[in-house]
Coordinates of C-alpha atoms in Angstrom, one line a residue:
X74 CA 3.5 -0.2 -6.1
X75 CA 0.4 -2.3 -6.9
X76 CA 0.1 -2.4 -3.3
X77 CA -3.2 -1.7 -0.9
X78 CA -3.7 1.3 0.9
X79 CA -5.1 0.0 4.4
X80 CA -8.3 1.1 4.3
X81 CA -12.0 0.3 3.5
X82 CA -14.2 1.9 0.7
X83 CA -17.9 1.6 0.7
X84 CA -18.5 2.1 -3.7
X85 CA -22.3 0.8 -3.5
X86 CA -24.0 2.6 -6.3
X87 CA -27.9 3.3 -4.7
X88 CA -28.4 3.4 -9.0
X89 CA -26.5 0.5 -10.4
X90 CA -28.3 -2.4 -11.5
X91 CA -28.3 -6.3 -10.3
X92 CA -25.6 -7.8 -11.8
X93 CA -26.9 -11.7 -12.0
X94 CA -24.9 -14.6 -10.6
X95 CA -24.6 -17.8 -12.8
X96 CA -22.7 -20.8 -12.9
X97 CA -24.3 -22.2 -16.0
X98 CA -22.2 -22.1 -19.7
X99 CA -19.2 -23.8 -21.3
X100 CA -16.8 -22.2 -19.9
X101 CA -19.4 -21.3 -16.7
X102 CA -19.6 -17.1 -15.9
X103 CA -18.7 -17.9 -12.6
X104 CA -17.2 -21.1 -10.9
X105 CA -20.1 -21.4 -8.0
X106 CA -18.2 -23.7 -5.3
X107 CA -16.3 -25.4 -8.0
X108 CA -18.8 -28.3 -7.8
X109 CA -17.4 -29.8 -4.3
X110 CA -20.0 -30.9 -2.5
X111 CA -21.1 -28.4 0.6
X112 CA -19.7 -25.5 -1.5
X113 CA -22.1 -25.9 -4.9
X114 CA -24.8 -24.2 -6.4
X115 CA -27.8 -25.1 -5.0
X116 CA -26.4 -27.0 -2.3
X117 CA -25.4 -24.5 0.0
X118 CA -26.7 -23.2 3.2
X119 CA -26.9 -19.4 2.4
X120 CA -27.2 -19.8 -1.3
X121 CA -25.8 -17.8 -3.4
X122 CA -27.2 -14.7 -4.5
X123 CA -26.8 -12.0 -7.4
X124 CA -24.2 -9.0 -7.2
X125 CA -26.1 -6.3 -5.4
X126 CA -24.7 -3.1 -6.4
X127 CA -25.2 -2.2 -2.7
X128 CA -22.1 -4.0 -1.6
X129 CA -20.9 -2.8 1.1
X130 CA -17.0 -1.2 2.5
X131 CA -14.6 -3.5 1.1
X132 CA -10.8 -2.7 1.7
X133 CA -8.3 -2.1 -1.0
X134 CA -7.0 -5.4 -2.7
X135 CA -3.3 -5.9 -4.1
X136 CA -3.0 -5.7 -8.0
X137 CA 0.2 -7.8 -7.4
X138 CA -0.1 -11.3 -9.4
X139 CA -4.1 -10.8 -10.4
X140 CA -4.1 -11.8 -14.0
X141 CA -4.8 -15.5 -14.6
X142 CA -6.4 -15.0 -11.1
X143 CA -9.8 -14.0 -12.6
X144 CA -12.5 -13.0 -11.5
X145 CA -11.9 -9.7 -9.7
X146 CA -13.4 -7.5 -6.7
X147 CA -13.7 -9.7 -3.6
X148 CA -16.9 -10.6 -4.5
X149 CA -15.4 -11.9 -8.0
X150 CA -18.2 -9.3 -9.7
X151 CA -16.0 -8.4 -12.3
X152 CA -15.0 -11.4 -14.9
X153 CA -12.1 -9.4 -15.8
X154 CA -9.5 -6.6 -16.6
X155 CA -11.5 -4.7 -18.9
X156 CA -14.7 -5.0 -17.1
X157 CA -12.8 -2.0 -14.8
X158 CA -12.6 0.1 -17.7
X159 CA -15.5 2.6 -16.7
X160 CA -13.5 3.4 -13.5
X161 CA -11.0 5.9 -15.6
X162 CA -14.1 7.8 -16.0
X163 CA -16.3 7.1 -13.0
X164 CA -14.0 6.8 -10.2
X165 CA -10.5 8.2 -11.8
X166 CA -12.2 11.5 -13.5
X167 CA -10.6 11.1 -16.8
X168 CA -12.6 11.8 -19.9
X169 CA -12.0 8.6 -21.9
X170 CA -11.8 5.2 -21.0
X171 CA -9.1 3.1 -22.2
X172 CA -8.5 1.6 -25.7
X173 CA -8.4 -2.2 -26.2
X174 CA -4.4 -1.6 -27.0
X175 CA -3.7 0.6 -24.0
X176 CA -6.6 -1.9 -21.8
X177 CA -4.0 -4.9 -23.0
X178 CA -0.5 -3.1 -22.3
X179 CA -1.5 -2.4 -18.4
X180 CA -2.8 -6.2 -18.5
X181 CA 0.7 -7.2 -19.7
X182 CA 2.3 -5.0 -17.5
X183 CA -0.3 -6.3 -14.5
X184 CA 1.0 -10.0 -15.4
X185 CA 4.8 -9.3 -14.7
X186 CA 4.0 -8.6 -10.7
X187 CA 5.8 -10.9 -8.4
X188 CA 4.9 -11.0 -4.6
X189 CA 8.0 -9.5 -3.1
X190 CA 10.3 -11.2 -0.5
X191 CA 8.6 -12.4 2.6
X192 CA 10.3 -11.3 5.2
X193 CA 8.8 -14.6 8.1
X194 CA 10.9 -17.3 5.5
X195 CA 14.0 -19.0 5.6
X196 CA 16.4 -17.8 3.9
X197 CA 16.4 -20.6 1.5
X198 CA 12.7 -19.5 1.2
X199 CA 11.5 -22.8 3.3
X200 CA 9.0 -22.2 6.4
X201 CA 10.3 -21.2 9.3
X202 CA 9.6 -23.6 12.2
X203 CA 10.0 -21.6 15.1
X204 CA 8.8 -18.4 14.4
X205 CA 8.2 -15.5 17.1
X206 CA 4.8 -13.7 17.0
X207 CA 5.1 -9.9 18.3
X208 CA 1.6 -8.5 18.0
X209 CA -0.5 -11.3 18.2
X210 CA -2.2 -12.2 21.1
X211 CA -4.4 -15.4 22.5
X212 CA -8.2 -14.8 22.5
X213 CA -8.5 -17.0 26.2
X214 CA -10.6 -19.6 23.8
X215 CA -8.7 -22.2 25.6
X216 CA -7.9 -20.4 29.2
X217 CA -10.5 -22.8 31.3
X218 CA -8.6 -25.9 29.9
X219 CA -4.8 -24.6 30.4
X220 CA -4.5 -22.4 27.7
X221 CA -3.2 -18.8 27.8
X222 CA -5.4 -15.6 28.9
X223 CA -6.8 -13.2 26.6
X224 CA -4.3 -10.7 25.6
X225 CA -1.2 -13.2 26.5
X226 CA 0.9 -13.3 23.8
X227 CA 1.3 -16.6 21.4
X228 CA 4.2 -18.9 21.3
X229 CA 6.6 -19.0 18.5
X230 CA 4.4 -20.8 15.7
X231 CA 5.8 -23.6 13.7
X232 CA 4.6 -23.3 9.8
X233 CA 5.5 -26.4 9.0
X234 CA 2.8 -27.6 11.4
X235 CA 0.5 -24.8 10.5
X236 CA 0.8 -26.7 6.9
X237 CA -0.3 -29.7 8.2
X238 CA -3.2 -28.4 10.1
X239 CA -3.6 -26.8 7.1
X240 CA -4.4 -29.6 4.8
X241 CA -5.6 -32.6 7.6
X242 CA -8.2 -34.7 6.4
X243 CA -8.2 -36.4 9.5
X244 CA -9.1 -33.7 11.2
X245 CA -10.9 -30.8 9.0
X246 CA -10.6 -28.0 10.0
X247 CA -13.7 -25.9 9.1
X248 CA -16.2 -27.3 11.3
X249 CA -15.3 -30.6 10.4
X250 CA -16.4 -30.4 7.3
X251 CA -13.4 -29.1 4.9
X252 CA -9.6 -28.6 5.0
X253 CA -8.7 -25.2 4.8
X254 CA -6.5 -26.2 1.5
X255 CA -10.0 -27.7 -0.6
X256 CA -10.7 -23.2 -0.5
X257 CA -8.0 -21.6 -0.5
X258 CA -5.7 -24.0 -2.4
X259 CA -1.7 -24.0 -2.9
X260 CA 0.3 -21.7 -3.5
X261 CA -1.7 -18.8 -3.9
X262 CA -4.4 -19.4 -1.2
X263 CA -7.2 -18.3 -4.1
X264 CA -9.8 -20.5 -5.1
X265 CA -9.3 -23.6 -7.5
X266 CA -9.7 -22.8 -11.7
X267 CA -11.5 -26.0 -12.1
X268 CA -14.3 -28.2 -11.0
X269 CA -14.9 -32.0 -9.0
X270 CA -15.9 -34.4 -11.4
X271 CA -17.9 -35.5 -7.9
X272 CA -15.3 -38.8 -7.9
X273 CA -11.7 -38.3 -7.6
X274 CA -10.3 -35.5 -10.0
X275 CA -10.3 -31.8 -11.1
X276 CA -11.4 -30.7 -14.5
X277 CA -9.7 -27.6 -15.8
X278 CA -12.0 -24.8 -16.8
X279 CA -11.2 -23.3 -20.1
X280 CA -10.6 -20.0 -20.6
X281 CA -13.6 -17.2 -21.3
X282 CA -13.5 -15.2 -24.2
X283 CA -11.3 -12.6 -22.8
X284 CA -8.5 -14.8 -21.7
X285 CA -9.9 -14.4 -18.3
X286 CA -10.3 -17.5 -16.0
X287 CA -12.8 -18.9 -13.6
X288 CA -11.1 -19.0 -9.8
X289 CA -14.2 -20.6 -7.2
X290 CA -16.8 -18.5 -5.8
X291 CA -18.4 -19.5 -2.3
X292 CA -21.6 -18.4 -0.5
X293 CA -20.4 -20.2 3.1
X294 CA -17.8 -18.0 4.4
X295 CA -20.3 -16.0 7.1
X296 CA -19.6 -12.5 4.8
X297 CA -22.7 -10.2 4.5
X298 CA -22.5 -10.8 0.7
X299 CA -23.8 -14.0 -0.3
X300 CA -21.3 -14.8 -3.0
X301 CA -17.2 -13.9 -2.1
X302 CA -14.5 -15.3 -4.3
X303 CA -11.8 -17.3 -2.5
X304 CA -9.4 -14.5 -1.2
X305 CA -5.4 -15.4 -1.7
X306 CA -3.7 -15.3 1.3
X307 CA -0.1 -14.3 0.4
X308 CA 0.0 -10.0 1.5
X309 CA -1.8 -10.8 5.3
X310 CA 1.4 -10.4 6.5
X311 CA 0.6 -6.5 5.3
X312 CA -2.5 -6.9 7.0
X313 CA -1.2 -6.7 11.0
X314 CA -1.3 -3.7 13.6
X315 CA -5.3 -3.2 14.0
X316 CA -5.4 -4.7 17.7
X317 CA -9.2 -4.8 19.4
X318 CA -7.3 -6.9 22.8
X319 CA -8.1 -4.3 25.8
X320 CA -4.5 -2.8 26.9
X321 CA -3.1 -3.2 23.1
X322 CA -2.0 -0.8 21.0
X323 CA -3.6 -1.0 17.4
X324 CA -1.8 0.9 15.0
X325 CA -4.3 0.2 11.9
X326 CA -7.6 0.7 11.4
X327 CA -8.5 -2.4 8.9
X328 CA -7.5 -6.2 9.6
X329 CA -9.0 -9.3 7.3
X330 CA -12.0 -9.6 5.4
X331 CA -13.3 -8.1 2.8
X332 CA -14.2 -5.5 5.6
X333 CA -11.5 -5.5 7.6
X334 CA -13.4 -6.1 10.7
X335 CA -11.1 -8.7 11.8
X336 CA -8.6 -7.2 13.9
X337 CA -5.8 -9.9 13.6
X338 CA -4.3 -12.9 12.1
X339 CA -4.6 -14.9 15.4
X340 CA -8.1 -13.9 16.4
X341 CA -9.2 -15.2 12.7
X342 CA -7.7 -18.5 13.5
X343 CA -9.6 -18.2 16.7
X344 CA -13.0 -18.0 15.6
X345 CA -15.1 -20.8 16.6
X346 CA -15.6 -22.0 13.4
X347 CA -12.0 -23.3 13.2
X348 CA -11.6 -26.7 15.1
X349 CA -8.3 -25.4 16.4
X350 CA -7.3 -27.3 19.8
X351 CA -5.0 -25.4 21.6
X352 CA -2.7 -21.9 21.2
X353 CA -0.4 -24.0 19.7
X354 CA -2.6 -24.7 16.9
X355 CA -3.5 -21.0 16.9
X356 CA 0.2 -20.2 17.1
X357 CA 1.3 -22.2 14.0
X358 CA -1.7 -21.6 11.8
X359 CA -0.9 -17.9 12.4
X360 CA 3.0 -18.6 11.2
X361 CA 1.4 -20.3 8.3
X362 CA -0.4 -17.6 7.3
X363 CA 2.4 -14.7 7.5
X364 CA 4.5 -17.0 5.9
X365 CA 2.0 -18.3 3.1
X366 CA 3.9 -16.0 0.1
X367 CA 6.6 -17.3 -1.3
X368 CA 5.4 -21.0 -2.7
X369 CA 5.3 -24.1 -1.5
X370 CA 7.5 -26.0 -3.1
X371 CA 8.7 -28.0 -0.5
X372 CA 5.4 -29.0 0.7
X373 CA 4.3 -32.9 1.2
X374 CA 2.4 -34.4 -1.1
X375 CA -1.1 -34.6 -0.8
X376 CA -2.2 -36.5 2.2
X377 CA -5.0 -37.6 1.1
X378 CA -7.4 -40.0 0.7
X379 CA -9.4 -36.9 -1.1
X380 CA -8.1 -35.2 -4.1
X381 CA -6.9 -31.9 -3.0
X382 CA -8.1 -28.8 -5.4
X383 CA -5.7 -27.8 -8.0
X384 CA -4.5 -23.8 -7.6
X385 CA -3.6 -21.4 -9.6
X386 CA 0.4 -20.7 -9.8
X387 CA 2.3 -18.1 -8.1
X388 CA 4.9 -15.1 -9.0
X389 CA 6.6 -14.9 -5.7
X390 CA 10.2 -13.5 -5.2
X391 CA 12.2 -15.8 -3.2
X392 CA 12.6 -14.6 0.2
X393 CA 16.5 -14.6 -0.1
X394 CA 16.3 -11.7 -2.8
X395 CA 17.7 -8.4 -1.2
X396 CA 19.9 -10.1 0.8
X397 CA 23.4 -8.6 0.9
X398 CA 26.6 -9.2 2.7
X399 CA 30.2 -7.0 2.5
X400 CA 33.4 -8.5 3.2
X401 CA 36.0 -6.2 4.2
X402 CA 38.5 -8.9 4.9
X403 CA 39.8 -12.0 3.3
X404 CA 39.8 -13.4 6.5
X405 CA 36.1 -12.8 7.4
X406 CA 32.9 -15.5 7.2
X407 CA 31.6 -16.3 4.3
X408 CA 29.2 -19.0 5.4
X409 CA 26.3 -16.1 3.7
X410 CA 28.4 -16.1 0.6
X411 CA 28.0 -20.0 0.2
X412 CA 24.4 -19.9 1.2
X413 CA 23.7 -16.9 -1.7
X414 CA 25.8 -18.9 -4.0
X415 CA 24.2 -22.3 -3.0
X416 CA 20.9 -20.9 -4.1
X417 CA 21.9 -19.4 -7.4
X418 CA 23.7 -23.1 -8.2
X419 CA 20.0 -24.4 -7.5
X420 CA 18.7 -21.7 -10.2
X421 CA 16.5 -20.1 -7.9
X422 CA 18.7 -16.3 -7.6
X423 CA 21.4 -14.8 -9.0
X424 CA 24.2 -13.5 -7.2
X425 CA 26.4 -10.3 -7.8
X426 CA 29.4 -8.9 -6.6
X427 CA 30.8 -5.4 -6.7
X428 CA 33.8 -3.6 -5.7
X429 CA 36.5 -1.8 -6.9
X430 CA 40.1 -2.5 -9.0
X431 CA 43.0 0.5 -9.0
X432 CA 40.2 2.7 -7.8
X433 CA 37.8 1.7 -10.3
X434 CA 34.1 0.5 -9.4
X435 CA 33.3 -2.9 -11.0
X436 CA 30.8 -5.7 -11.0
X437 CA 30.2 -9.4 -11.1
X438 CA 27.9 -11.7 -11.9
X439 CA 27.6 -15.1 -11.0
X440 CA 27.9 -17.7 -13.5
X441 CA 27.9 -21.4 -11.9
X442 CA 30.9 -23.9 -11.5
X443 CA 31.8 -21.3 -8.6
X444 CA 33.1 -18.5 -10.8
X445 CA 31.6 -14.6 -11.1
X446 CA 31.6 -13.0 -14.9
X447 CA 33.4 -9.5 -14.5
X448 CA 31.8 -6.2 -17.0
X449 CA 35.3 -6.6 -18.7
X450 CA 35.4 -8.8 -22.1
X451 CA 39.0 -9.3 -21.8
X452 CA 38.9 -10.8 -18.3
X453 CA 38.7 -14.2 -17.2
X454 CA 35.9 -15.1 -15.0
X455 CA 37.1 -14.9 -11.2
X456 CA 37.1 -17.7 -8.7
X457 CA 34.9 -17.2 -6.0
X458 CA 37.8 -17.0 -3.6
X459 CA 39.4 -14.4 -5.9
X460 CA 37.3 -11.9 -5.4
X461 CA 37.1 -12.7 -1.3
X462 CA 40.7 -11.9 -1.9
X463 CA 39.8 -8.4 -3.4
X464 CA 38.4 -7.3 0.4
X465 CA 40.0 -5.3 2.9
X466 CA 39.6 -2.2 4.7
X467 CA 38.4 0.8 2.5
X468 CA 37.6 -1.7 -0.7
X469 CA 34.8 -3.7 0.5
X470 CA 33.4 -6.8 -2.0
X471 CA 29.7 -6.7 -1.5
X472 CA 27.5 -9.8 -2.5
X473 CA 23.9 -9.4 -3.4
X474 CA 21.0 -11.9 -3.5
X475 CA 19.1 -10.7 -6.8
X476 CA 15.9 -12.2 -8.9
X477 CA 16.5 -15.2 -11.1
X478 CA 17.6 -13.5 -14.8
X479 CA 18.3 -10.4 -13.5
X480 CA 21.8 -10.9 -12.3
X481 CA 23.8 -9.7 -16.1
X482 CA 21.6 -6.5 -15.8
X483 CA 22.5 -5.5 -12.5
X484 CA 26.0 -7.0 -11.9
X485 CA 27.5 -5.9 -15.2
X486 CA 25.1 -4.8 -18.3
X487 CA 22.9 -1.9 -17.2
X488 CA 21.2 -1.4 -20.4
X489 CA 21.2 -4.9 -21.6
X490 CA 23.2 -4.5 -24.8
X491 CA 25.7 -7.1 -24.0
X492 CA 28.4 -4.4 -24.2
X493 CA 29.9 -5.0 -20.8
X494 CA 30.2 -1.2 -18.1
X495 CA 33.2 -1.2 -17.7
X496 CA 33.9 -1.6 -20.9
X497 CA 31.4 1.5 -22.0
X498 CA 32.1 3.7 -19.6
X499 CA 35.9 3.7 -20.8
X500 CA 35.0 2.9 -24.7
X501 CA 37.7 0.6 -24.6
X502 CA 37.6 -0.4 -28.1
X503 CA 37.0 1.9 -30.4
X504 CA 37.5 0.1 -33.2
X505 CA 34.2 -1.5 -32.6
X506 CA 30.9 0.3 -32.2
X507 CA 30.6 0.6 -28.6
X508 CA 28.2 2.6 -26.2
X509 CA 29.9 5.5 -24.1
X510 CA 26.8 5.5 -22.1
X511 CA 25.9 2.4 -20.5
X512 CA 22.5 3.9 -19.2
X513 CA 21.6 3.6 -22.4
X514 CA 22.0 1.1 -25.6
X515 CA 20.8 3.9 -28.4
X516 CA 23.2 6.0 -28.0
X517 CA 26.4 4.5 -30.1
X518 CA 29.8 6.0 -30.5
X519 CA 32.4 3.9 -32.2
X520 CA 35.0 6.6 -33.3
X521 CA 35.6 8.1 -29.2
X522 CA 34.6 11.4 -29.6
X523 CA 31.7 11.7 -28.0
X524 CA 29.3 12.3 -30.0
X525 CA 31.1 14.5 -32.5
X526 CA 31.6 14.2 -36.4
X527 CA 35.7 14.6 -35.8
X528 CA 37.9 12.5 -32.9
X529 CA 37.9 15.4 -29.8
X530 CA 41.5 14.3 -28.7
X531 CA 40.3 12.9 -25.4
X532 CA 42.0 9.6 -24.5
X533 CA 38.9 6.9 -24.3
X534 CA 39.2 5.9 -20.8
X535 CA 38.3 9.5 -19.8
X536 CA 35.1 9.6 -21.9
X537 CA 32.8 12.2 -21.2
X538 CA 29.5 11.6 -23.1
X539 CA 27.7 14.4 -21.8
X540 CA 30.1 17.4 -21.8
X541 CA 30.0 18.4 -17.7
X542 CA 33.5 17.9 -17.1
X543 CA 32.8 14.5 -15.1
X544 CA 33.7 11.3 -16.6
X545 CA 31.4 8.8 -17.4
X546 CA 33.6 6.2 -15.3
X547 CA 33.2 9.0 -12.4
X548 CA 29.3 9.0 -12.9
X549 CA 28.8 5.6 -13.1
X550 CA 30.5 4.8 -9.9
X551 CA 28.0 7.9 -8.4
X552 CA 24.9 6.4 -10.2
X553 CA 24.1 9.4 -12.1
X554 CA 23.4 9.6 -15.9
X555 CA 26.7 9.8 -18.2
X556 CA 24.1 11.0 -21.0
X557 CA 22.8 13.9 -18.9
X558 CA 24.4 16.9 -17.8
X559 CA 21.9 18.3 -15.2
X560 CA 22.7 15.0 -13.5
X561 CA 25.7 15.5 -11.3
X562 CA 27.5 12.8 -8.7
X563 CA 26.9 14.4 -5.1
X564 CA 24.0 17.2 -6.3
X565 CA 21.1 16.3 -4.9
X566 CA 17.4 16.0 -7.1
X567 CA 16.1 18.8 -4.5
X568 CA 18.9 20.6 -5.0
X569 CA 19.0 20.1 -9.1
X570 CA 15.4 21.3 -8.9
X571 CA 16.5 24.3 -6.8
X572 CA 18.8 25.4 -9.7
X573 CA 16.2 24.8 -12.4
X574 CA 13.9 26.5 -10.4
X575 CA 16.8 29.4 -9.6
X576 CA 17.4 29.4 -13.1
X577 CA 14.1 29.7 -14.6
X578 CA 13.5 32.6 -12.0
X579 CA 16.5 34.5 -13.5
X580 CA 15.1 34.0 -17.5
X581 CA 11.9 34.7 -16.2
X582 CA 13.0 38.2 -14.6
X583 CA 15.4 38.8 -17.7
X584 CA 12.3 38.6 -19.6
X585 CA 10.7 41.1 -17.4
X586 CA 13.4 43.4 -17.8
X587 CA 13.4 43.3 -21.3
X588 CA 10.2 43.6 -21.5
X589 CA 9.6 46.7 -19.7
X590 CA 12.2 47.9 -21.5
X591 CA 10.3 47.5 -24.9
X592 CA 7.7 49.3 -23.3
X593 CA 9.3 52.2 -22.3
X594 CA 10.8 52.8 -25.6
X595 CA 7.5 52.3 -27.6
X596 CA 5.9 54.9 -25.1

């Protein structure tokens, strides 16, 4: 899934070579503290220093959203995609590395990654502002002065606070000298693509030769490596369960970092190196951060007085995506309906329904003005409160949250040919060239027989494109393949692997049979 894998890997090569570290060229190689004073080259206390190839474990990162966030590897040794080309051979085993076609179709596909829901938002994807905190646990920084004992759990954290904390210029802070948001901007959390002018504005960096671009580098962050890209901060809610509190179960062996040696999200904010004043601070900085995917579009504007760093953009799935609810009564609440439908009026989901007529499955997809688009052509759209009226007991209308532009495909086009299902799985019109399978748009059948030179005599709305004796309106409603006869409603994958297995057994001993047979007569 693009995801991490929880653990640490130590890849230090005692025979690579230095690779050097420079922020000099038009575009620079690499964007050294993005020219903000207290973070620039030469004007850091460590400096930075070249890429040893001695680096160090350094847990898995996501591949989710990374292209446009260049450079890559924590440390940002990599300037981009194709510099990890050698790895098919060095690391994968394979006996080629990519070509430049096959290097740029996994970029593309790279670039389509969205963050999925996350799962500490609103459901109208806004911060939640009373958020409880299982797992994470007070460090006793503030225990002589009120606070709470080490090991006593945190207060519900408000993120919308955390936010402000977040980006106070009044009050920075990193040890009073930055906001957390001048490193690890919005949305993303990843460093800025572009450089102070050292008086009031960013300057975009242009892109490298590559395509690739130019996120900040820093050499301040206390890491044992002496130059660390900005890290994004929107998967460390995928980062909890390692727990170093005495009595507290950890169930991880890797926190944050690029090491993973810190245990939790809380004791991070803890560190002495964050002016936090209290475990309410702790509390809503840690809400913050398990909230942090997902945007920020309803963030304030920038406080000021100083300009805040630019960021990167983010592909985030709103957290409302997934969502379901089934009404099994006209009478029932519907308050989630409205909220599902409130968002796709807004344009940030779509909505579906699904259900079934005389017996037959159907779907819906939401089209605005408070109507839902059936997979019949010759069907009105429905009222919102007409398909309400379609639930009762034993014919349930569910409602699902889905992804912006994905709602036809889902609710009622499969395979995106803009012949509606319902329509193909019955071939309603044969007249017209229509697709008995709507699994797939290739395979066209205007005269209802499927698939045969001469009509077969069957009546269209008992289409059976592949010949097993189940209808393709039968295995749609089942979710198996109409164009496949191995793939049978209620016939489990094990179990179709078990019969292909079975049957492969039996040619196989056939086989032997005949073949000892052969033999016996040539002897």
């Amino acid at each position: 899934d693009g995801r991490m894998d929880r653990l640490a890997w130590d890849l230090g090569d005692p025979s690579g070579a230095i690779k050097p570290l420079s922020g000099t060229g038009n575009p620079p190689q690499h964007n050294l503290g993005a020219n903000i004073p207290g973070l620039l080259e030469g004007g850091t206390s460590p400096a930075f220093e070249d890429f040893h190839p001695m680096k160090g474990p350094m847990t898995t990162q996501t591949l989710i959203d990374i292209i446009g966030k260049e450079p890559f590897h924590w440390r940002g040794d990599r300037d981009g995609l194709e510099e990890f080309n050698d790895a098919f051979m060095t690391l994968q085993g394979d006996d080629q590395v990519l070509t430049p076609q096959e290097m740029q179709e996994f970029e593309d596909f790279l670039a389509t990654t969205h963050f999925p829901p996350n799962p500490f938002r609103n459901f109208d994807n806004t911060l939640p502002a009373n958020l409880p905190l299982p797992g994470q646990f007070s460090n006793g920084r503030f225990f002589g002065s009120g606070g709470l004992a080490e090991g006593a759990p945190l207060p519900n954290g408000d993120a919308v606070r955390g936010l402000e904390i977040y980006r106070d210029q009044g009050n920075k802070l990193d040890s009073g000298n930055f906001t957390c948001v001048i490193c690890h901007t919005l949305p993303t959390g990843a460093g800025t693509d572009s450089q102070f002018d050292g008086v009031s504005a960013f300057d975009p960096i242009p892109p490298g030769p590559m395509g690739e671009r130019h996120l900040a580098l820093v050499s301040v962050d206390g890491s044992t490596n002496r130059a660390i890209k900005v890290p994004q901060l929107r998967n460390q809610y995928d980062k909890t369960g390692f727990e170093l509190t005495p009595g507290k179960p950890s169930l991880a062996g890797f926190g944050l970092l690029h090491d993973g040696s810190i245990d939790s999200i809380s004791r991070f904010v803890s560190e002495p190196v964050f002016e936090v004043t209290s475990d309410q601070d702790v509390a809503d900085l840690t809400a913050l951060i398990l909230a942090f995917s997902g945007g920020f579009d309803f963030a304030p504007p920038n406080p000021g007085p100083e300009p805040e760093a630019p960021g990167p953009p983010s592909q985030d799935v709103p957290a409302a995506v997934g969502k379901q609810d089934t009404i099994n009564s006209a009478a029932k609440d519907v308050s989630l309906v409205n909220a599902m439908i409130a968002l796709a009026d807004a344009g940030d989901v779509d909505v579906i329904a699904k259900s079934l007529i005389a017996g037959d499955p159907r779907g819906w997809v939401y089209t605005g003005s408070g109507h839902f688009t059936g997979d019949r052509a010759d069907e009105p759209a429905y009222p919102t409160a007409s398909l309400i009226a379609l639930a009762a007991p034993g014919n349930e209308v569910t409602f699902t949250v889905e992804p912006a532009g994905s709602g036809q495909r889902t609710g009622i086009d499969r395979d995106r040919d803009n012949l509606l299902n319902y329509d193909e799985t019955r071939d309603l019109d044969p007249v017209t060239p229509g697709v008995q399978n709507p699994f797939d748009p290739a395979s066209a059948d205007s005269t209802g027989d499927n698939g045969q030179n001469t009509p077969d005599g069957i009546p269209d709305n008992f289409n059976d494109y592949d010949g097993d004796g189940v209808s393709n309106a039968a295995e749609f409603a089942a979710g198996t393949n109409p164009a496949d006869d191995t793939d049978l409603p209620g016939v489990p994958v094990q179990s179709r692997w078990g019969l292909v297995l079975l049957i492969a057994m039996m040619i196989a001993g056939s086989m032997r049979v005949a073949i000892r047979a052969r033999t016996k007569q040539t002897d």
